[in-house]
């Protein structure tokens, strides 16, 4: 009996620590540090911003992929996990590289995926819209620290950067002060484009 109580006590402490860790991660995602944003955005070159974001993403991709964006309960149809998608978007925003326009487009895409899950229930396999990396729009890519700029068009407030990550991405950026570039769109390019 004494051992059982001891084990229950240890289990309760472990669960409490896990809950605190999850709350701290959620709080950090919801309240990004200004250190990330400042270091990320202080460049007047859109190409440098894209490369810096890809390095940030290389370091944070695993944590982002672990956020539950779709509820997958055996025997039940998949459902969008709205708090999870917002946690995911908050983490992206905390990088200091992502514009609100990018986040708004992702929210609209998530809403369409949710409609699809309701209209055509899914029960197994990777959920539609999450069977690939949403940022890189691929399942495989090269080391992001080795990404190469292929082309760059930059004006005062807008820029388009094409980058090779083992496939080509077109990254569109906006700037309101010509010193802080934020990513507004990422599109996978195929050979015919």
PDB file of C-alpha atoms in Angstrom:
ATOM      1  CA  UNK A   1       0.000   0.000   0.000  1.00  0.00           C
ATOM      2  CA  UNK A   2       2.818   2.416   0.882  1.00  0.00           C
ATOM      3  CA  UNK A   3       4.568   1.789  -2.443  1.00  0.00           C
ATOM      4  CA  UNK A   4       1.347   2.501  -4.332  1.00  0.00           C
ATOM      5  CA  UNK A   5       0.924   5.847  -2.599  1.00  0.00           C
ATOM      6  CA  UNK A   6       4.564   6.690  -3.263  1.00  0.00           C
ATOM      7  CA  UNK A   7       4.148   5.875  -6.964  1.00  0.00           C
ATOM      8  CA  UNK A   8       0.948   7.920  -7.181  1.00  0.00           C
ATOM      9  CA  UNK A   9       2.747  10.832  -5.521  1.00  0.00           C
ATOM     10  CA  UNK A  10       5.667  10.586  -8.006  1.00  0.00           C
ATOM     11  CA  UNK A  11       3.214  10.347 -10.922  1.00  0.00           C
ATOM     12  CA  UNK A  12       1.341  13.447  -9.696  1.00  0.00           C
ATOM     13  CA  UNK A  13       4.596  15.420  -9.464  1.00  0.00           C
ATOM     14  CA  UNK A  14       5.650  14.318 -12.962  1.00  0.00           C
ATOM     15  CA  UNK A  15       2.283  15.299 -14.429  1.00  0.00           C
ATOM     16  CA  UNK A  16       2.482  18.665 -12.681  1.00  0.00           C
ATOM     17  CA  UNK A  17       5.945  19.305 -14.119  1.00  0.00           C
ATOM     18  CA  UNK A  18       4.764  18.379 -17.623  1.00  0.00           C
ATOM     19  CA  UNK A  19       1.786  20.715 -17.315  1.00  0.00           C
ATOM     20  CA  UNK A  20       4.067  23.564 -16.190  1.00  0.00           C
ATOM     21  CA  UNK A  21       6.453  22.898 -19.093  1.00  0.00           C
ATOM     22  CA  UNK A  22       3.576  22.958 -21.621  1.00  0.00           C
ATOM     23  CA  UNK A  23       2.201  26.175 -20.099  1.00  0.00           C
ATOM     24  CA  UNK A  24       5.630  27.818 -20.288  1.00  0.00           C
ATOM     25  CA  UNK A  25       5.998  26.820 -23.954  1.00  0.00           C
ATOM     26  CA  UNK A  26       2.512  28.159 -24.751  1.00  0.00           C
ATOM     27  CA  UNK A  27       3.205  31.412 -22.890  1.00  0.00           C
ATOM     28  CA  UNK A  28       6.494  31.851 -24.767  1.00  0.00           C
ATOM     29  CA  UNK A  29       4.765  31.259 -28.114  1.00  0.00           C
ATOM     30  CA  UNK A  30       1.989  33.726 -27.243  1.00  0.00           C
ATOM     31  CA  UNK A  31       4.432  36.351 -25.919  1.00  0.00           C
ATOM     32  CA  UNK A  32       7.429  36.302 -28.245  1.00  0.00           C
ATOM     33  CA  UNK A  33      10.623  37.823 -26.978  1.00  0.00           C
ATOM     34  CA  UNK A  34      11.729  41.070 -28.543  1.00  0.00           C
ATOM     35  CA  UNK A  35      15.221  39.614 -28.833  1.00  0.00           C
ATOM     36  CA  UNK A  36      14.112  37.282 -31.658  1.00  0.00           C
ATOM     37  CA  UNK A  37      12.158  39.977 -33.460  1.00  0.00           C
ATOM     38  CA  UNK A  38      14.930  42.548 -33.191  1.00  0.00           C
ATOM     39  CA  UNK A  39      17.692  40.240 -34.355  1.00  0.00           C
ATOM     40  CA  UNK A  40      15.506  38.866 -37.130  1.00  0.00           C
ATOM     41  CA  UNK A  41      14.324  42.026 -38.713  1.00  0.00           C
ATOM     42  CA  UNK A  42      17.291  44.411 -38.559  1.00  0.00           C
ATOM     43  CA  UNK A  43      18.401  44.109 -42.169  1.00  0.00           C
ATOM     44  CA  UNK A  44      17.665  46.139 -45.257  1.00  0.00           C
ATOM     45  CA  UNK A  45      18.323  43.179 -47.531  1.00  0.00           C
ATOM     46  CA  UNK A  46      15.359  40.911 -48.216  1.00  0.00           C
ATOM     47  CA  UNK A  47      17.619  38.024 -49.246  1.00  0.00           C
ATOM     48  CA  UNK A  48      19.433  38.105 -45.899  1.00  0.00           C
ATOM     49  CA  UNK A  49      16.059  38.076 -44.148  1.00  0.00           C
ATOM     50  CA  UNK A  50      14.995  34.945 -46.047  1.00  0.00           C
ATOM     51  CA  UNK A  51      18.236  33.134 -45.219  1.00  0.00           C
ATOM     52  CA  UNK A  52      17.987  34.165 -41.556  1.00  0.00           C
ATOM     53  CA  UNK A  53      14.393  32.901 -41.405  1.00  0.00           C
ATOM     54  CA  UNK A  54      15.396  29.566 -42.933  1.00  0.00           C
ATOM     55  CA  UNK A  55      18.118  29.202 -40.283  1.00  0.00           C
ATOM     56  CA  UNK A  56      15.551  30.001 -37.581  1.00  0.00           C
ATOM     57  CA  UNK A  57      13.139  27.500 -39.106  1.00  0.00           C
ATOM     58  CA  UNK A  58      15.860  24.846 -39.264  1.00  0.00           C
ATOM     59  CA  UNK A  59      16.273  25.221 -35.488  1.00  0.00           C
ATOM     60  CA  UNK A  60      12.522  25.329 -34.728  1.00  0.00           C
ATOM     61  CA  UNK A  61      10.971  22.959 -37.280  1.00  0.00           C
ATOM     62  CA  UNK A  62      10.830  20.019 -34.878  1.00  0.00           C
ATOM     63  CA  UNK A  63       9.059  22.035 -32.156  1.00  0.00           C
ATOM     64  CA  UNK A  64       6.575  23.401 -34.703  1.00  0.00           C
ATOM     65  CA  UNK A  65       5.854  19.927 -36.066  1.00  0.00           C
ATOM     66  CA  UNK A  66       5.043  18.641 -32.559  1.00  0.00           C
ATOM     67  CA  UNK A  67       2.228  21.166 -32.085  1.00  0.00           C
ATOM     68  CA  UNK A  68      -1.082  19.307 -32.511  1.00  0.00           C
ATOM     69  CA  UNK A  69      -2.814  21.147 -35.342  1.00  0.00           C
ATOM     70  CA  UNK A  70      -5.289  18.338 -36.090  1.00  0.00           C
ATOM     71  CA  UNK A  71      -7.063  16.172 -33.529  1.00  0.00           C
ATOM     72  CA  UNK A  72      -6.621  12.534 -34.498  1.00  0.00           C
ATOM     73  CA  UNK A  73      -8.583  10.248 -32.186  1.00  0.00           C
ATOM     74  CA  UNK A  74      -8.847   6.637 -33.304  1.00  0.00           C
ATOM     75  CA  UNK A  75     -12.347   5.876 -34.590  1.00  0.00           C
ATOM     76  CA  UNK A  76     -13.305   9.555 -34.842  1.00  0.00           C
ATOM     77  CA  UNK A  77     -12.998  11.814 -37.889  1.00  0.00           C
ATOM     78  CA  UNK A  78     -10.102  14.250 -37.927  1.00  0.00           C
ATOM     79  CA  UNK A  79     -10.866  17.749 -36.669  1.00  0.00           C
ATOM     80  CA  UNK A  80      -8.878  20.949 -36.817  1.00  0.00           C
ATOM     81  CA  UNK A  81      -7.361  21.830 -33.438  1.00  0.00           C
ATOM     82  CA  UNK A  82      -7.889  25.612 -33.423  1.00  0.00           C
ATOM     83  CA  UNK A  83      -5.880  26.264 -30.236  1.00  0.00           C
ATOM     84  CA  UNK A  84      -3.059  24.206 -31.766  1.00  0.00           C
ATOM     85  CA  UNK A  85      -3.115  26.140 -35.033  1.00  0.00           C
ATOM     86  CA  UNK A  86      -3.029  29.421 -33.110  1.00  0.00           C
ATOM     87  CA  UNK A  87      -0.088  28.149 -31.029  1.00  0.00           C
ATOM     88  CA  UNK A  88       1.683  27.218 -34.287  1.00  0.00           C
ATOM     89  CA  UNK A  89       1.030  30.669 -35.793  1.00  0.00           C
ATOM     90  CA  UNK A  90       2.153  32.410 -32.586  1.00  0.00           C
ATOM     91  CA  UNK A  91       5.434  30.495 -32.695  1.00  0.00           C
ATOM     92  CA  UNK A  92       5.966  31.553 -36.322  1.00  0.00           C
ATOM     93  CA  UNK A  93       5.166  35.169 -35.421  1.00  0.00           C
ATOM     94  CA  UNK A  94       7.653  35.025 -32.534  1.00  0.00           C
ATOM     95  CA  UNK A  95      10.454  34.467 -35.058  1.00  0.00           C
ATOM     96  CA  UNK A  96      10.251  38.137 -36.030  1.00  0.00           C
ATOM     97  CA  UNK A  97      10.289  37.202 -39.729  1.00  0.00           C
ATOM     98  CA  UNK A  98       6.589  36.633 -40.493  1.00  0.00           C
ATOM     99  CA  UNK A  99       4.092  39.296 -41.582  1.00  0.00           C
ATOM    100  CA  UNK A 100       0.479  39.319 -40.421  1.00  0.00           C
ATOM    101  CA  UNK A 101      -0.542  38.766 -44.068  1.00  0.00           C
ATOM    102  CA  UNK A 102       1.183  35.354 -43.983  1.00  0.00           C
ATOM    103  CA  UNK A 103      -0.607  34.422 -40.755  1.00  0.00           C
ATOM    104  CA  UNK A 104      -3.977  35.570 -42.145  1.00  0.00           C
ATOM    105  CA  UNK A 105      -3.479  33.402 -45.241  1.00  0.00           C
ATOM    106  CA  UNK A 106      -2.657  30.409 -43.053  1.00  0.00           C
ATOM    107  CA  UNK A 107      -5.802  31.013 -40.952  1.00  0.00           C
ATOM    108  CA  UNK A 108      -7.897  31.128 -44.143  1.00  0.00           C
ATOM    109  CA  UNK A 109      -6.264  27.902 -45.337  1.00  0.00           C
ATOM    110  CA  UNK A 110      -6.939  26.239 -41.973  1.00  0.00           C
ATOM    111  CA  UNK A 111     -10.616  27.278 -42.231  1.00  0.00           C
ATOM    112  CA  UNK A 112     -10.828  25.630 -45.676  1.00  0.00           C
ATOM    113  CA  UNK A 113      -9.175  22.472 -44.345  1.00  0.00           C
ATOM    114  CA  UNK A 114     -11.701  22.396 -41.500  1.00  0.00           C
ATOM    115  CA  UNK A 115     -14.576  22.599 -44.019  1.00  0.00           C
ATOM    116  CA  UNK A 116     -12.982  19.739 -45.935  1.00  0.00           C
ATOM    117  CA  UNK A 117     -12.709  17.577 -42.810  1.00  0.00           C
ATOM    118  CA  UNK A 118     -16.432  18.147 -42.154  1.00  0.00           C
ATOM    119  CA  UNK A 119     -17.520  17.538 -45.760  1.00  0.00           C
ATOM    120  CA  UNK A 120     -15.247  14.514 -46.310  1.00  0.00           C
ATOM    121  CA  UNK A 121     -14.361  12.955 -42.944  1.00  0.00           C
ATOM    122  CA  UNK A 122     -10.890  11.443 -42.663  1.00  0.00           C
ATOM    123  CA  UNK A 123     -10.052   8.704 -40.195  1.00  0.00           C
ATOM    124  CA  UNK A 124      -6.546   7.499 -41.017  1.00  0.00           C
ATOM    125  CA  UNK A 125      -3.308   8.468 -42.672  1.00  0.00           C
ATOM    126  CA  UNK A 126      -1.790  11.936 -42.618  1.00  0.00           C
ATOM    127  CA  UNK A 127      -4.504  14.617 -42.422  1.00  0.00           C
ATOM    128  CA  UNK A 128      -5.072  16.593 -45.622  1.00  0.00           C
ATOM    129  CA  UNK A 129      -3.058  19.784 -45.600  1.00  0.00           C
ATOM    130  CA  UNK A 130      -0.574  18.405 -43.073  1.00  0.00           C
ATOM    131  CA  UNK A 131       0.998  15.581 -45.080  1.00  0.00           C
ATOM    132  CA  UNK A 132       3.906  17.879 -45.973  1.00  0.00           C
ATOM    133  CA  UNK A 133       5.825  20.725 -44.346  1.00  0.00           C
ATOM    134  CA  UNK A 134       3.591  23.811 -44.590  1.00  0.00           C
ATOM    135  CA  UNK A 135       6.475  26.303 -44.683  1.00  0.00           C
ATOM    136  CA  UNK A 136       8.657  24.528 -47.245  1.00  0.00           C
ATOM    137  CA  UNK A 137       5.682  22.909 -49.005  1.00  0.00           C
ATOM    138  CA  UNK A 138       7.577  19.645 -49.364  1.00  0.00           C
ATOM    139  CA  UNK A 139       8.305  16.400 -47.577  1.00  0.00           C
ATOM    140  CA  UNK A 140      12.061  16.518 -48.173  1.00  0.00           C
ATOM    141  CA  UNK A 141      14.552  19.368 -48.325  1.00  0.00           C
ATOM    142  CA  UNK A 142      18.246  20.105 -47.999  1.00  0.00           C
ATOM    143  CA  UNK A 143      19.955  21.509 -44.925  1.00  0.00           C
ATOM    144  CA  UNK A 144      18.316  24.925 -44.572  1.00  0.00           C
ATOM    145  CA  UNK A 145      21.572  26.431 -43.281  1.00  0.00           C
ATOM    146  CA  UNK A 146      22.920  25.810 -46.803  1.00  0.00           C
ATOM    147  CA  UNK A 147      20.033  27.515 -48.667  1.00  0.00           C
ATOM    148  CA  UNK A 148      21.088  29.585 -51.678  1.00  0.00           C
ATOM    149  CA  UNK A 149      19.533  32.727 -53.110  1.00  0.00           C
ATOM    150  CA  UNK A 150      18.812  32.191 -56.816  1.00  0.00           C
ATOM    151  CA  UNK A 151      17.299  35.598 -57.555  1.00  0.00           C
ATOM    152  CA  UNK A 152      16.106  38.730 -55.798  1.00  0.00           C
ATOM    153  CA  UNK A 153      13.937  41.648 -56.850  1.00  0.00           C
ATOM    154  CA  UNK A 154      13.703  44.356 -54.223  1.00  0.00           C
ATOM    155  CA  UNK A 155      11.979  47.727 -54.261  1.00  0.00           C
ATOM    156  CA  UNK A 156      11.340  50.096 -51.378  1.00  0.00           C
ATOM    157  CA  UNK A 157       8.391  48.206 -49.853  1.00  0.00           C
ATOM    158  CA  UNK A 158       8.266  44.835 -51.622  1.00  0.00           C
ATOM    159  CA  UNK A 159      10.678  42.085 -52.493  1.00  0.00           C
ATOM    160  CA  UNK A 160      10.611  38.663 -54.114  1.00  0.00           C
ATOM    161  CA  UNK A 161      13.389  36.212 -53.357  1.00  0.00           C
ATOM    162  CA  UNK A 162      13.795  32.828 -55.020  1.00  0.00           C
ATOM    163  CA  UNK A 163      15.743  30.420 -52.854  1.00  0.00           C
ATOM    164  CA  UNK A 164      16.981  26.850 -53.351  1.00  0.00           C
ATOM    165  CA  UNK A 165      16.366  24.480 -50.424  1.00  0.00           C
ATOM    166  CA  UNK A 166      16.517  21.278 -52.479  1.00  0.00           C
ATOM    167  CA  UNK A 167      13.598  22.711 -54.426  1.00  0.00           C
ATOM    168  CA  UNK A 168      12.830  26.289 -55.330  1.00  0.00           C
ATOM    169  CA  UNK A 169      10.736  28.585 -53.148  1.00  0.00           C
ATOM    170  CA  UNK A 170       9.480  32.046 -54.073  1.00  0.00           C
ATOM    171  CA  UNK A 171       9.377  34.153 -50.923  1.00  0.00           C
ATOM    172  CA  UNK A 172       7.528  37.455 -51.039  1.00  0.00           C
ATOM    173  CA  UNK A 173       8.345  40.078 -48.434  1.00  0.00           C
ATOM    174  CA  UNK A 174       6.988  43.452 -47.403  1.00  0.00           C
ATOM    175  CA  UNK A 175       8.603  46.363 -45.600  1.00  0.00           C
ATOM    176  CA  UNK A 176       7.059  49.478 -44.166  1.00  0.00           C
ATOM    177  CA  UNK A 177      10.291  51.208 -43.210  1.00  0.00           C
ATOM    178  CA  UNK A 178      12.799  49.804 -45.742  1.00  0.00           C
ATOM    179  CA  UNK A 179      14.856  48.256 -42.936  1.00  0.00           C
ATOM    180  CA  UNK A 180      12.574  45.535 -41.625  1.00  0.00           C
ATOM    181  CA  UNK A 181      11.513  42.838 -44.075  1.00  0.00           C
ATOM    182  CA  UNK A 182       8.699  40.431 -43.185  1.00  0.00           C
ATOM    183  CA  UNK A 183       7.661  37.343 -45.144  1.00  0.00           C
ATOM    184  CA  UNK A 184       4.145  37.683 -46.531  1.00  0.00           C
ATOM    185  CA  UNK A 185       4.056  34.594 -48.760  1.00  0.00           C
ATOM    186  CA  UNK A 186       5.999  31.416 -49.560  1.00  0.00           C
ATOM    187  CA  UNK A 187       5.254  29.493 -52.771  1.00  0.00           C
ATOM    188  CA  UNK A 188       6.831  26.277 -53.999  1.00  0.00           C
ATOM    189  CA  UNK A 189       8.054  26.604 -57.598  1.00  0.00           C
ATOM    190  CA  UNK A 190       8.131  23.696 -60.000  1.00  0.00           C
ATOM    191  CA  UNK A 191      10.378  23.205 -63.043  1.00  0.00           C
ATOM    192  CA  UNK A 192       7.869  24.728 -65.460  1.00  0.00           C
ATOM    193  CA  UNK A 193       7.624  27.973 -63.450  1.00  0.00           C
TER     194      UNK A 193
END
